């Protein structure tokens, strides 16, 4: 066999091995899955964080109270003739409510007047006697004892006249008490005693007249809430109006706002030992009597401002086991997780105490699908939602209130 042919036969196994190796590599490359493409960017809605002064308010469940509830009582004992007023009606000061039987009291007036006339007659006699006795005593025509007797009789008669006059005034006063009038303008209650009943100190309560204007509005503030407000004021996070003269707006049970506003006129200096709260009272005009005593309302305190506050929509804030956090859009349209410290919940937004700064691009919608360093596409928010946070701040600019 030629030498060249012999060499070709010897190299044949090596060629076959090379082909097999190439085939194995090719087969291995065909079995590996292709690389996954990067995930598509997620669409999110964002707002730009902005610090601004925000007027804030706080609401409390309150109850109205008459500023002057007067118990109408009989001042003398006797029979009640008639109830004159209409129960539950508005009454004016001086209006007759009840009439008692005046005849016994008129008899006492007449008796006192007669006694006074008798004593006045005695005084006239004693006066004339003294006038005759004094000159004679000076001439020694009468003794000093006669003069002393005349002066004593005069003084006794004068004292009797003064006493009878006082008794007559007292009898006339008792007679006037038989006509029972309302001392104030207000709303009357039911009559507690029927006509014809005998009135005595044991059943002298006749009715109640409650003044409607001004009306008091009472609500309570807890110790924790009060301390939180004081801490915010000291830290500069809350500014109250001068002299803490808060404006009080009343919201009625149907959600309507009462047309008159009030001012805080009294704060109880002591805490209630049972509830841990202290009473705050506001006074509000009620000329039409729209508010009635013991009515439940909401008192909205206005006038406080949070300076340089950051207010973000509530839906932009999420919570985990480590606390609250938000998503921010950073460089190259990638998101980052930012822990934040939330403050008060104001309307549909949160006050953020720590973690956000002016200019941060905050994710509002679409945050539930995000993960750290994910790429996003910022979508223009709808007109109604674009200004959610800013409207909550700027729309409250005309309000003034206390903060919870």
mmCIF file with all atom_site columns, C-alpha atoms in Angstrom, residues 24 33 57 70 107 123 128 152 193 214 233 245 247 254 271 274-275 294 297 301-302 312 334 347 360 372 385 393:
data_model
loop_
_atom_site.group_PDB
_atom_site.id
_atom_site.type_symbol
_atom_site.label_atom_id
_atom_site.label_alt_id
_atom_site.label_comp_id
_atom_site.label_asym_id
_atom_site.label_entity_id
_atom_site.label_seq_id
_atom_site.pdbx_PDB_ins_code
_atom_site.Cartn_x
_atom_site.Cartn_y
_atom_site.Cartn_z
_atom_site.occupancy
_atom_site.B_iso_or_equiv
_atom_site.pdbx_formal_charge
_atom_site.auth_seq_id
_atom_site.auth_comp_id
_atom_site.auth_asym_id
_atom_site.auth_atom_id
_atom_site.pdbx_PDB_model_num
ATOM 1  C CA . UNK A 1 24  ? -21.931  17.317  20.224  1.00 0.00 ? 24  UNK A CA 1
ATOM 2  C CA . UNK A 1 33  ? -32.991  28.158  25.804  1.00 0.00 ? 33  UNK A CA 1
ATOM 3  C CA . UNK A 1 57  ? -58.778  71.578  60.577  1.00 0.00 ? 57  UNK A CA 1
ATOM 4  C CA . UNK A 1 70  ? -83.671  78.684  83.637  1.00 0.00 ? 70  UNK A CA 1
ATOM 5  C CA . UNK A 1 107 ? -106.045 89.476  101.601 1.00 0.00 ? 107 UNK A CA 1
ATOM 6  C CA . UNK A 1 123 ? -97.494  107.944 115.099 1.00 0.00 ? 123 UNK A CA 1
ATOM 7  C CA . UNK A 1 128 ? -98.370  115.774 118.583 1.00 0.00 ? 128 UNK A CA 1
ATOM 8  C CA . UNK A 1 152 ? -90.377  106.869 123.737 1.00 0.00 ? 152 UNK A CA 1
ATOM 9  C CA . UNK A 1 193 ? -97.570  70.672  87.282  1.00 0.00 ? 193 UNK A CA 1
ATOM 10 C CA . UNK A 1 214 ? -76.008  82.119  71.961  1.00 0.00 ? 214 UNK A CA 1
ATOM 11 C CA . UNK A 1 233 ? -46.384  73.540  68.265  1.00 0.00 ? 233 UNK A CA 1
ATOM 12 C CA . UNK A 1 245 ? -58.609  82.022  69.142  1.00 0.00 ? 245 UNK A CA 1
ATOM 13 C CA . UNK A 1 247 ? -62.775  79.510  64.623  1.00 0.00 ? 247 UNK A CA 1
ATOM 14 C CA . UNK A 1 254 ? -77.360  65.923  57.726  1.00 0.00 ? 254 UNK A CA 1
ATOM 15 C CA . UNK A 1 271 ? -59.095  66.673  83.234  1.00 0.00 ? 271 UNK A CA 1
ATOM 16 C CA . UNK A 1 274 ? -62.915  58.972  84.446  1.00 0.00 ? 274 UNK A CA 1
ATOM 17 C CA . UNK A 1 275 ? -62.437  59.737  80.755  1.00 0.00 ? 275 UNK A CA 1
ATOM 18 C CA . UNK A 1 294 ? -78.636  68.540  73.612  1.00 0.00 ? 294 UNK A CA 1
ATOM 19 C CA . UNK A 1 297 ? -73.225  67.982  65.902  1.00 0.00 ? 297 UNK A CA 1
ATOM 20 C CA . UNK A 1 301 ? -61.828  73.799  64.521  1.00 0.00 ? 301 UNK A CA 1
ATOM 21 C CA . UNK A 1 302 ? -60.193  76.043  61.933  1.00 0.00 ? 302 UNK A CA 1
ATOM 22 C CA . UNK A 1 312 ? -49.181  63.293  49.608  1.00 0.00 ? 312 UNK A CA 1
ATOM 23 C CA . UNK A 1 334 ? -35.809  53.580  37.598  1.00 0.00 ? 334 UNK A CA 1
ATOM 24 C CA . UNK A 1 347 ? -58.756  64.296  54.218  1.00 0.00 ? 347 UNK A CA 1
ATOM 25 C CA . UNK A 1 360 ? -38.997  64.203  44.609  1.00 0.00 ? 360 UNK A CA 1
ATOM 26 C CA . UNK A 1 372 ? -36.554  48.043  43.395  1.00 0.00 ? 372 UNK A CA 1
ATOM 27 C CA . UNK A 1 385 ? -56.107  63.263  39.811  1.00 0.00 ? 385 UNK A CA 1
ATOM 28 C CA . UNK A 1 393 ? -53.170  71.749  50.325  1.00 0.00 ? 393 UNK A CA 1
#
